[in-house]
Tab-separated table of C-alpha atoms and ligand atoms in Angstrom:
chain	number	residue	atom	x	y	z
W	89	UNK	CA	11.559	83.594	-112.252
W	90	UNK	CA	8.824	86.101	-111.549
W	91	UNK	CA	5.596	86.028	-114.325
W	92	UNK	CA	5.609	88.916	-116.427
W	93	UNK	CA	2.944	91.856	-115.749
W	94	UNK	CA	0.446	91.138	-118.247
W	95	UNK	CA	0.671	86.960	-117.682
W	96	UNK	CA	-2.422	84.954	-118.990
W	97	UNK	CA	-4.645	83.389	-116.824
W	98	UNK	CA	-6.937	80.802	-117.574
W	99	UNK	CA	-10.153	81.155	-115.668
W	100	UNK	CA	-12.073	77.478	-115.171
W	101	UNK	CA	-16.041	77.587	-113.944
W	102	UNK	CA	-18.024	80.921	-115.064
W	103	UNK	CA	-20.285	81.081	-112.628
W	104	UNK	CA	-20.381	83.737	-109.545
W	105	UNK	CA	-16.947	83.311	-108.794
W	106	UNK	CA	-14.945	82.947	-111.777
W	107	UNK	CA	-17.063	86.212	-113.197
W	108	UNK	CA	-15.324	87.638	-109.902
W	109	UNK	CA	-11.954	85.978	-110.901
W	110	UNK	CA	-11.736	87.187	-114.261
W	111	UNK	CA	-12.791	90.888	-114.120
W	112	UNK	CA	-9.550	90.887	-111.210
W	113	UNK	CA	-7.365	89.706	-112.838
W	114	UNK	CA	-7.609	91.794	-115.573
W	115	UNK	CA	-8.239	94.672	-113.231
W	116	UNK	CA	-4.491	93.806	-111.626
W	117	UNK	CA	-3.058	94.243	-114.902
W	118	UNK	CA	-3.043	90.013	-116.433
W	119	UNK	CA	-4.509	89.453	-119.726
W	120	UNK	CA	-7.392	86.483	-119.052
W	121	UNK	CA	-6.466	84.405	-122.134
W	122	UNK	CA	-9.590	82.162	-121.806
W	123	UNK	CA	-12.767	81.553	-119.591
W	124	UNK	CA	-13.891	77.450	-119.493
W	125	UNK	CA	-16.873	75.864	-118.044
W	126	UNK	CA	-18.933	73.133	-119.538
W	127	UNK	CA	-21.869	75.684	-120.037
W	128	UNK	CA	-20.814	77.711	-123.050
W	129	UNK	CA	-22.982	80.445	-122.907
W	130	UNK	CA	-21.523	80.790	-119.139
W	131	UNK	CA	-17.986	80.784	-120.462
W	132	UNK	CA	-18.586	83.378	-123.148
W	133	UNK	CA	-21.071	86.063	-121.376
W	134	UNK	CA	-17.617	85.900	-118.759
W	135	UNK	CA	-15.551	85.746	-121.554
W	136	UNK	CA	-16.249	88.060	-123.972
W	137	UNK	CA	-16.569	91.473	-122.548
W	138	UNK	CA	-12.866	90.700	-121.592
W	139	UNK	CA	-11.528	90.022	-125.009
W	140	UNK	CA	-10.802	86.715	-124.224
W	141	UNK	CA	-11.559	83.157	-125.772
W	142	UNK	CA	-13.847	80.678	-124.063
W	143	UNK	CA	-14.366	76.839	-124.188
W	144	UNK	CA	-15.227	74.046	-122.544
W	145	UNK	CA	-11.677	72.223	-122.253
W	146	UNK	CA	-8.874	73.430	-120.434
W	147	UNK	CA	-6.475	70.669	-121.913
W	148	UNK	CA	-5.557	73.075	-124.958
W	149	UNK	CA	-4.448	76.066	-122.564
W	150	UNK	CA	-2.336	74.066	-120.585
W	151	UNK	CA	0.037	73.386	-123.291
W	152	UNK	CA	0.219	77.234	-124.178
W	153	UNK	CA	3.219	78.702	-122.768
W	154	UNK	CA	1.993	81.960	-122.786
W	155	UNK	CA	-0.873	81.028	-119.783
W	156	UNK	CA	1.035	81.310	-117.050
W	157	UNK	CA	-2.124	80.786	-114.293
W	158	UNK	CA	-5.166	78.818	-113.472
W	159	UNK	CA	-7.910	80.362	-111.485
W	160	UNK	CA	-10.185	77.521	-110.283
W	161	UNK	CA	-14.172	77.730	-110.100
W	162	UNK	CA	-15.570	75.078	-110.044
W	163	UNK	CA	-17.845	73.361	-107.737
W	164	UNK	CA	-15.534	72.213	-104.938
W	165	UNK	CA	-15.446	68.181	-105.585
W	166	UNK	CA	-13.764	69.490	-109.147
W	167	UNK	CA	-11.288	71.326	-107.650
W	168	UNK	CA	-8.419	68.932	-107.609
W	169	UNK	CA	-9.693	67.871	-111.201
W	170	UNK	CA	-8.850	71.116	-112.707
W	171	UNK	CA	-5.743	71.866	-110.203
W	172	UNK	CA	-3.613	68.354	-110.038
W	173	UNK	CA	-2.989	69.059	-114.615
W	174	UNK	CA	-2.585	72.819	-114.310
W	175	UNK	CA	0.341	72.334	-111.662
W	176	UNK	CA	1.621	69.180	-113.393
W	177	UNK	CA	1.219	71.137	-116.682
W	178	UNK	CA	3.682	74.241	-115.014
W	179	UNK	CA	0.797	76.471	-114.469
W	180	UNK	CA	0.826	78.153	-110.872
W	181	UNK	CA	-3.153	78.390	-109.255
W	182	UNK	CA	-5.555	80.200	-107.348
W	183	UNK	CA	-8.251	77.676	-106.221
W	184	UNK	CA	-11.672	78.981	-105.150
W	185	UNK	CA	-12.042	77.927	-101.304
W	186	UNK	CA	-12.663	75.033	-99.438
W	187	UNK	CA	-9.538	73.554	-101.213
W	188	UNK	CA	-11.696	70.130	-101.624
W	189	UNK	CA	-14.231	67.741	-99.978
W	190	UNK	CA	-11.378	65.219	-99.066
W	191	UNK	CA	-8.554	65.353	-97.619
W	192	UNK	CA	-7.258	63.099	-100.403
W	193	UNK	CA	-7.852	65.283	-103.216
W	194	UNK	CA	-6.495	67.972	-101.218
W	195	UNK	CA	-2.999	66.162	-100.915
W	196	UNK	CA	-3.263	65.353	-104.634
W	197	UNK	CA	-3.043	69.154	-104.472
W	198	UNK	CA	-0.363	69.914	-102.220
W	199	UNK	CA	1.602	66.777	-103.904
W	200	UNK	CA	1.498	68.498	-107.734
W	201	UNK	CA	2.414	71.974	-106.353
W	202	UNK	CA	5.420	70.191	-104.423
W	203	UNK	CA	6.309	68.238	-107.947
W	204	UNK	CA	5.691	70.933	-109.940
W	205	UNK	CA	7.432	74.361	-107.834
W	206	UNK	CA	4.618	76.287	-108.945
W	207	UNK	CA	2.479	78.245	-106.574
W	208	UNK	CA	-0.842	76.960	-105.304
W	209	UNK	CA	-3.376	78.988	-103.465
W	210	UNK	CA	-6.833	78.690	-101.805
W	211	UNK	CA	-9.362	81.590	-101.962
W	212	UNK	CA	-9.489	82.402	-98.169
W	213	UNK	CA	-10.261	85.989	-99.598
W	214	UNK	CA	-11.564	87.130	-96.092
W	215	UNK	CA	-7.638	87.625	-95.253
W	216	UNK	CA	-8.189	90.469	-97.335
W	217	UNK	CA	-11.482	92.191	-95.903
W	218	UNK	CA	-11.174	95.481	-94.314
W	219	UNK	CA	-12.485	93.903	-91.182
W	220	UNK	CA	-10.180	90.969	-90.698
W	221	UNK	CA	-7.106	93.033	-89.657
W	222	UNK	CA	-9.263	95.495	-86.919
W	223	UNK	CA	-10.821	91.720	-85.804
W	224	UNK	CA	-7.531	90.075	-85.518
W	225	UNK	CA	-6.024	92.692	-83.576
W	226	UNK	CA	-8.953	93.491	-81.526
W	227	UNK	CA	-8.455	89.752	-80.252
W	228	UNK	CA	-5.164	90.340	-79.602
W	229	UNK	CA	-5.904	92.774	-76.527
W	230	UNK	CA	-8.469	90.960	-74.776
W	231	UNK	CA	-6.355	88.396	-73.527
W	232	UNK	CA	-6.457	84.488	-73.460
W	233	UNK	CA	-8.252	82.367	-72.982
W	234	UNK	CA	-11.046	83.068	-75.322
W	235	UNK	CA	-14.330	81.914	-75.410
W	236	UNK	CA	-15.548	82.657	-79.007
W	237	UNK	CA	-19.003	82.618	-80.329
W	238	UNK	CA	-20.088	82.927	-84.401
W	239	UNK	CA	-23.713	82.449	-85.627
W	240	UNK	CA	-24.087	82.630	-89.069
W	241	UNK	CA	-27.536	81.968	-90.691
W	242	UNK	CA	-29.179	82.256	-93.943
W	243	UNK	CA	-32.504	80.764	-95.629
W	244	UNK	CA	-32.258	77.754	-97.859
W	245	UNK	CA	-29.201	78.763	-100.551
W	246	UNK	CA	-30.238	79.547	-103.940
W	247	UNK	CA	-27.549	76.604	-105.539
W	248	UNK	CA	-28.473	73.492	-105.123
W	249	UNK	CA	-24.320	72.729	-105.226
W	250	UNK	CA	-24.205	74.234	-101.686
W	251	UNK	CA	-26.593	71.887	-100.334
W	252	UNK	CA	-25.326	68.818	-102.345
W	253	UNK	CA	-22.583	67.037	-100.052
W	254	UNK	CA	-21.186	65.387	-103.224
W	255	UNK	CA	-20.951	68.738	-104.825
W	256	UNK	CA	-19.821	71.500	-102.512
W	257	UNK	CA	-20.361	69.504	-99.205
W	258	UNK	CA	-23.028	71.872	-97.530
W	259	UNK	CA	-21.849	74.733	-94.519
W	260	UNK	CA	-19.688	72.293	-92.328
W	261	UNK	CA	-17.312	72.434	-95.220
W	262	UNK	CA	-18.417	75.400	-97.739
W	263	UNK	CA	-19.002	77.978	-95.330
W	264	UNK	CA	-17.370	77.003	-91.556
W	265	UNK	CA	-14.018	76.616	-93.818
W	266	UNK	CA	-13.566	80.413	-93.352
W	267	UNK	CA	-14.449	80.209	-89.302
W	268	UNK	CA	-11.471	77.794	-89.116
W	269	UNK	CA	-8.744	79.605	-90.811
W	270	UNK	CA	-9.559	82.400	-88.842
W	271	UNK	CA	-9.581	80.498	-85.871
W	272	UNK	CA	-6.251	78.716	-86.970
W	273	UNK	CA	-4.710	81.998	-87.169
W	274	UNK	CA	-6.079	83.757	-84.064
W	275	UNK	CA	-5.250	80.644	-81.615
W	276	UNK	CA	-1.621	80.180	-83.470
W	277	UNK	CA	-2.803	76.339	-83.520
W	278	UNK	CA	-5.486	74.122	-84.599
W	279	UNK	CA	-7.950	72.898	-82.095
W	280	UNK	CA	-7.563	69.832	-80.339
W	281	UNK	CA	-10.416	68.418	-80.325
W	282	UNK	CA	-14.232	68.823	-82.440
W	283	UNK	CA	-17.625	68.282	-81.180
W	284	UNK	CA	-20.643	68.807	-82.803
W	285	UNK	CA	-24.315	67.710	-83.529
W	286	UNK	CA	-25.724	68.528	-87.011
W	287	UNK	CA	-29.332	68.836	-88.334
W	288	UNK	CA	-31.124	69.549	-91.635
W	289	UNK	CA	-33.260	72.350	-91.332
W	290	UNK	CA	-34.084	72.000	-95.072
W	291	UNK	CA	-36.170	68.655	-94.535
W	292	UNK	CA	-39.928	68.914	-96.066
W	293	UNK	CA	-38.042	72.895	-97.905
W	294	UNK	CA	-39.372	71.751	-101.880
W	295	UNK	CA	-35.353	73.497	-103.099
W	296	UNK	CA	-33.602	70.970	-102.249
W	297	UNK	CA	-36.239	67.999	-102.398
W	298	UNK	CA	-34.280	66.607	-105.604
W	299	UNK	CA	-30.675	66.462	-104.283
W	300	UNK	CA	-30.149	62.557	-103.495
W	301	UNK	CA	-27.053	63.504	-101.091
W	302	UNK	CA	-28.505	66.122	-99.321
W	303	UNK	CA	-25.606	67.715	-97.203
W	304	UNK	CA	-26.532	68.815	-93.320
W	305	UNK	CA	-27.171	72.410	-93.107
W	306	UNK	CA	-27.243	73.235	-89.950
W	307	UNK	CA	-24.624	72.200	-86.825
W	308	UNK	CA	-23.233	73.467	-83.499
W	309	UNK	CA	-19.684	73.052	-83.667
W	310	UNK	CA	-17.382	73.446	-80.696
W	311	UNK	CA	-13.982	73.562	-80.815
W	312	UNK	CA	-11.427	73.005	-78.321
W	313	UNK	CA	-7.670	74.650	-78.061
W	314	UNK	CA	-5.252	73.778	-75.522
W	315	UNK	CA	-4.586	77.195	-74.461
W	316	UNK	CA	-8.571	76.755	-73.072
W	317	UNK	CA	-9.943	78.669	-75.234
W	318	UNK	CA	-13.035	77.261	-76.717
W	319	UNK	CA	-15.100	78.632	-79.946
W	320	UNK	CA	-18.512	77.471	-80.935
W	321	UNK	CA	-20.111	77.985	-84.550
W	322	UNK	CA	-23.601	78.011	-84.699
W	323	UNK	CA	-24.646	77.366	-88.306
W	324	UNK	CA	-27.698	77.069	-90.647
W	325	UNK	CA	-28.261	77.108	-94.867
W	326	UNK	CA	-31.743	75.438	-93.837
W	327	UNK	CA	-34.244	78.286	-92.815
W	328	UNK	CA	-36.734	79.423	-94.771
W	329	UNK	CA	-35.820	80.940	-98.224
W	330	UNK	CA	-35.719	84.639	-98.169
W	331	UNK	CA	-34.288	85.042	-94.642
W	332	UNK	CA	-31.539	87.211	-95.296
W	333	UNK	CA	-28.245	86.119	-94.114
W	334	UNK	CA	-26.333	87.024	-90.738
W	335	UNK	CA	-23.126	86.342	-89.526
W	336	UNK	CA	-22.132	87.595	-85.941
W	337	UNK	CA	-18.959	86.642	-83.887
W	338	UNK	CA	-18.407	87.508	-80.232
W	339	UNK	CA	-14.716	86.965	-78.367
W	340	UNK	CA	-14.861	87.110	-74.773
W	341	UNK	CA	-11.277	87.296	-72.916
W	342	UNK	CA	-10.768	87.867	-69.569
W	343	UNK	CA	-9.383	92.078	-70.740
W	344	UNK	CA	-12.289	92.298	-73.230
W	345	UNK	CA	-15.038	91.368	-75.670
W	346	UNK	CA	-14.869	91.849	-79.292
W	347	UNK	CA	-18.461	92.213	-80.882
W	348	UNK	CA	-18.382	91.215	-84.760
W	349	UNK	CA	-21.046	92.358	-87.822
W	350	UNK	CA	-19.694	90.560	-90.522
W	351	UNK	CA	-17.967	92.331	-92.655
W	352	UNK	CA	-19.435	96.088	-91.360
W	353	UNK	CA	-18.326	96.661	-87.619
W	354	UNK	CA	-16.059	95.146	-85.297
W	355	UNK	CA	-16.262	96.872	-81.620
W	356	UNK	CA	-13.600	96.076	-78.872
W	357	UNK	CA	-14.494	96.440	-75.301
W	358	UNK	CA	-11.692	96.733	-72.800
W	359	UNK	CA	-10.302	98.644	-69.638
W	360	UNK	CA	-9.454	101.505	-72.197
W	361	UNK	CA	-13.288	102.169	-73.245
W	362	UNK	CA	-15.313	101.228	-76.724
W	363	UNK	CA	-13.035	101.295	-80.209
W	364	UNK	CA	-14.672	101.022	-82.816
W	365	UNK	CA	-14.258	99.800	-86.623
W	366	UNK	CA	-16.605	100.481	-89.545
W	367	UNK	CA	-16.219	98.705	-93.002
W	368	UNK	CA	-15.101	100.590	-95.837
W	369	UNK	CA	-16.466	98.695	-98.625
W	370	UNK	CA	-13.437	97.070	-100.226
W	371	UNK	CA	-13.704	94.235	-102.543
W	372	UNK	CA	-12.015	91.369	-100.720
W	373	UNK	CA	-11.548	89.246	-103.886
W	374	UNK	CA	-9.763	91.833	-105.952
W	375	UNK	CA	-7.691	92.676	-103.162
W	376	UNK	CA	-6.861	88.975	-102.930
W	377	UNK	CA	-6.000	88.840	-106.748
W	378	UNK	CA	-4.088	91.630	-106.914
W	379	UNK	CA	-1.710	90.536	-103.579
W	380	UNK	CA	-1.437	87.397	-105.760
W	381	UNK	CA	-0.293	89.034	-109.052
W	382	UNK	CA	2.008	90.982	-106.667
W	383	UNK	CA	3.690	87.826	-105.064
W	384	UNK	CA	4.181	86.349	-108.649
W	385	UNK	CA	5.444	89.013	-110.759
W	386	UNK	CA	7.207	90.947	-108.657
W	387	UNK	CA	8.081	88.272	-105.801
W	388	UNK	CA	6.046	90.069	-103.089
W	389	UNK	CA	5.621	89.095	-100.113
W	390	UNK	CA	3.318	85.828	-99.493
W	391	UNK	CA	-0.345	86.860	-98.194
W	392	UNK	CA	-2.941	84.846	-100.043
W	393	UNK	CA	-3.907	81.209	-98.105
W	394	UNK	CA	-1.729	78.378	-99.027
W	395	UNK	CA	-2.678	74.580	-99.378
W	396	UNK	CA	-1.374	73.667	-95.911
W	397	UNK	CA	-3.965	76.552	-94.729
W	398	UNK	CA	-6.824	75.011	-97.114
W	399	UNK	CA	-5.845	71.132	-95.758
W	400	UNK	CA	-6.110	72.271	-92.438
W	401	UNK	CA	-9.643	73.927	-92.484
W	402	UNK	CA	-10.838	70.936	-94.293
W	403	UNK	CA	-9.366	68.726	-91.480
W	404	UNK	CA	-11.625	70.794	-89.132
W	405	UNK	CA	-14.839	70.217	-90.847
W	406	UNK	CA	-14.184	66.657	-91.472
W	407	UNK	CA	-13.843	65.972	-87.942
W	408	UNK	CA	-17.025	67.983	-87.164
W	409	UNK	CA	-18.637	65.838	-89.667
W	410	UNK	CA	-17.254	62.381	-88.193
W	411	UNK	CA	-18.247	63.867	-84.799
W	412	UNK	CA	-21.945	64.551	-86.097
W	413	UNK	CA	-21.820	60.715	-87.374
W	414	UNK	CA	-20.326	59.472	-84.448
W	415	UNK	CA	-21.541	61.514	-81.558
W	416	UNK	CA	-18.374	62.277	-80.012
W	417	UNK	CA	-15.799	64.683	-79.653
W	418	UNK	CA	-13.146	63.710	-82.255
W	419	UNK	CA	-9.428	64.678	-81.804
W	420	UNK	CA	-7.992	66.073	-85.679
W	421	UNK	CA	-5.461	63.172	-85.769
W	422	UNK	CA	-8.069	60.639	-86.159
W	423	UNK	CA	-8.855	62.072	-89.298
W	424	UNK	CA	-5.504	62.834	-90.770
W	425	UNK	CA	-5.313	59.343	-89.845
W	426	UNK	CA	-7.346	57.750	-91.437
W	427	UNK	CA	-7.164	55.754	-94.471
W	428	UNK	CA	-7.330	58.668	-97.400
W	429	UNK	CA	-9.919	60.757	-95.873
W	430	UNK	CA	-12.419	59.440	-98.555
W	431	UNK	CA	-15.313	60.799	-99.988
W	432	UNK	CA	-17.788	58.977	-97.632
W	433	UNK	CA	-16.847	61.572	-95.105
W	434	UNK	CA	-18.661	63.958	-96.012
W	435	UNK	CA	-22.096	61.736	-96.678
W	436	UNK	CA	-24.857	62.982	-94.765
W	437	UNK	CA	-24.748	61.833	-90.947
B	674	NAD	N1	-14.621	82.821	-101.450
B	674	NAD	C1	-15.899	82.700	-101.134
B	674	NAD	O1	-16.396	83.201	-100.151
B	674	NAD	C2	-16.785	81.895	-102.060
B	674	NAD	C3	-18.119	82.297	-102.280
B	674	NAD	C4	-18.901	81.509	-103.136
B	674	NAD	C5	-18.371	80.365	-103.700
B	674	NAD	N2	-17.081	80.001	-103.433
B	674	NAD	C6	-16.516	78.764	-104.006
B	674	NAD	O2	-16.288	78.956	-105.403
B	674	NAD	C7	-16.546	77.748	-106.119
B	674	NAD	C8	-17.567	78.051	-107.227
B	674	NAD	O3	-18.731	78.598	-106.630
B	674	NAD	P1	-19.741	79.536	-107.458
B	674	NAD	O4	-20.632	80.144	-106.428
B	674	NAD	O5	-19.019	80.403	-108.413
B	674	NAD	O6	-20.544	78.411	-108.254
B	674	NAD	P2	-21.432	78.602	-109.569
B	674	NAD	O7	-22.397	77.483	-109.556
B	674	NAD	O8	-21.933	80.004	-109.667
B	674	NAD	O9	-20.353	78.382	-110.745
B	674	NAD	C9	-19.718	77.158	-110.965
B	674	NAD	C10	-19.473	77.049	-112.475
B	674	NAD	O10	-18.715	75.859	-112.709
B	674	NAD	C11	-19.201	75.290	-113.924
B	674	NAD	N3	-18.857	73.881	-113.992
B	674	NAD	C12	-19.426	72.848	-113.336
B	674	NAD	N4	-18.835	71.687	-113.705
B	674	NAD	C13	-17.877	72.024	-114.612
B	674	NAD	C14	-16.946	71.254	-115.355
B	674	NAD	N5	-16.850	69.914	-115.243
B	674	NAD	N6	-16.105	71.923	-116.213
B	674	NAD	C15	-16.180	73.258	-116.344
B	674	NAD	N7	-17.058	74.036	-115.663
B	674	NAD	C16	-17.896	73.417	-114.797
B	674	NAD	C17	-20.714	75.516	-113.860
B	674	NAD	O11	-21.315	75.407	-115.145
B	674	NAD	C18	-20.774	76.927	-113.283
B	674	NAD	O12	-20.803	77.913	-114.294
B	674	NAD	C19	-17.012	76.723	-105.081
B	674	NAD	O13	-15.921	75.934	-104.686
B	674	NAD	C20	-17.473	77.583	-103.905
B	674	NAD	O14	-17.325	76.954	-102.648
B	674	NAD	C21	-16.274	80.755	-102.669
């Protein structure tokens, strides 16, 4: 049965994201019933210029019949904390991306949404950027096999979280995650195998001298498809603080190149001459949270990333990670494999 128009939605973690989460859903028309996070004065400056209650337990909400979603926050090793009760409690969820830092918590995911029949789904809210669709069809004419480039840098990230790898497990998983969903969808298949060699940049950088788990910040990642097509992701969080960030793809095919300025311009090259694309500033994450009120009150059409989608990028960057540790290319099977994909994982290499 489809949620009514103005459904509640519980928003958990106050921080950058569920500030984003909450003004959206309102915007699309819910009524946020409640904004948690353990830091009070976080949950009410997010709360209470939306006319809604905040806390720092969720438990209450989850009995209220009247809450009909979730909207998850939280650093990313909480995620299945707050998402496994919501589902089990009959609430459907959005769940901030990566969908977890193991592959176990991420079936605990998939498992409630399966037990439950309520809706689960990851924040891959670049689906919803006005230059995903000109990439994704640019890609399409230059023919296969692709060799694909992305280099995304930044100085040393303000959050400690995104350099903790017990926390939000540093770029491999945080940031590559939206690399390999592209990728997923652009190839039609996941890679077969994952090679990389990983660094930290950040070593001697006074940020992130207190974080015991320091996550690696920097890798080259290659990935291999069996069409031979073959992208590589050059990555760093560790330069100096300051630097702004860049993020620049390349696809070479043998009837083109696309040339990517993430998210501004996307420029196709091919026998018919130069197209070009230029961003026109939408806000991926409302669009994201409006397709989603769409698909659940009025049964729209599915567009926002699923579980499977979120399982599958972190299956990508775990076997980067084991093939940082182990110096070899690792095929994705040996990690959905292997015995509960457990937090060591994503410990520093
Ligand atoms: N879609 C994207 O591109 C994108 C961008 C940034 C972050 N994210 C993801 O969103 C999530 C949150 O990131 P953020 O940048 O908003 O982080 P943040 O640090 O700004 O906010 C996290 C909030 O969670 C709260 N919190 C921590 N532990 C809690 C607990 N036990 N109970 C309740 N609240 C708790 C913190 O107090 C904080 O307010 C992460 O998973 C991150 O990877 C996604």
């Amino acid at each position: 049965m489809n949620a009514p128009a103005d459904m509640g939605v519980v928003v958990v973690g106050a921080g950058d994201m569920g500030a984003r989460h909450a003004m959206h859903w309102q915007a699309a028309g819910a009524r946020v019933v409640a904004v948690i996070d353990r830091d009070l004065e976080r949950a009410a400056a997010c709360a209470t210029p939306l006319g809604a209650e905040h806390g720092a337990d969720l438990a209450p909400y989850l009995t209220d019949p009247d809450v009909h979603v979730v909207s998850v926050c939280t650093p990313t090793f909480l995620h299945a904390l707050f998402t496994v009760p919501a589902l089990q409690a009959g609430k459907h969820v959005l769940c901030e991306k990566p969908a977890a830092l193991t592959l176990e918590d991420a079936r605990a995911m998939r498992a409630a949404a399966e037990t439950s029949g309520r809706e689960l789904r990851i924040g891959f809210m670049r689906r919803f950027d006005p230059a995903y669709e000109p990439l994704m069809s640019f890609a399409k004419r230059i023919g296969r096999p692709v060799l694909a480039q992305v280099t995304i840098t930044a100085g040393v990230r303000p959050k400690r979280l995104m350099h903790d790898a017990m926390a939000n497990g540093g770029p491999i998983i945080d940031m590559c995650c939206h690399i390999f969903t592209q990728w997923r969808e652009m190839f039609g298949t996941q890679p077969e195998t994952v090679s990389a060699r990983g660094y930290t940049f950040s070593d001697g950088k006074p940020e992130v001298a207190k974080i015991a788990q320091r996550a690696l910040d920097s890798a080259l990642i290659t990935l291999e498809y069996g069409d031979g097509s073959v992208g590589q992701i050059q990555v760093s969080w560790g330069l100096p603080s300051g630097i702004d960030p860049v993020e620049r793809h390349s696809y070479v095919g043998p009837d083109g190149l696309v040339i990517v300025d993430w998210p501004r311009r996307v420029t196709l090259r091919d026998a018919g001459g130069i197209t070009r694309w230029a961003s026109s500033g939408v806000d991926p994450w409302r669009e994201e949270i409006a397709a989603f009120h769409r698909e659940l009150t009025e049964g729209a059409e599915r567009r926002v990333a699923t579980i499977e989608d979120g399982i599958e990028a972190l299956i990508t960057s775990l076997a980067a990670l084991r093939s940082v540790r182990e110096r070899r290319p690792v095929s994705l099977d040996e990690v959905t494999t292997a015995p509960g994909g457990s937090r060591e994982s994503v410990e520093r290499a």
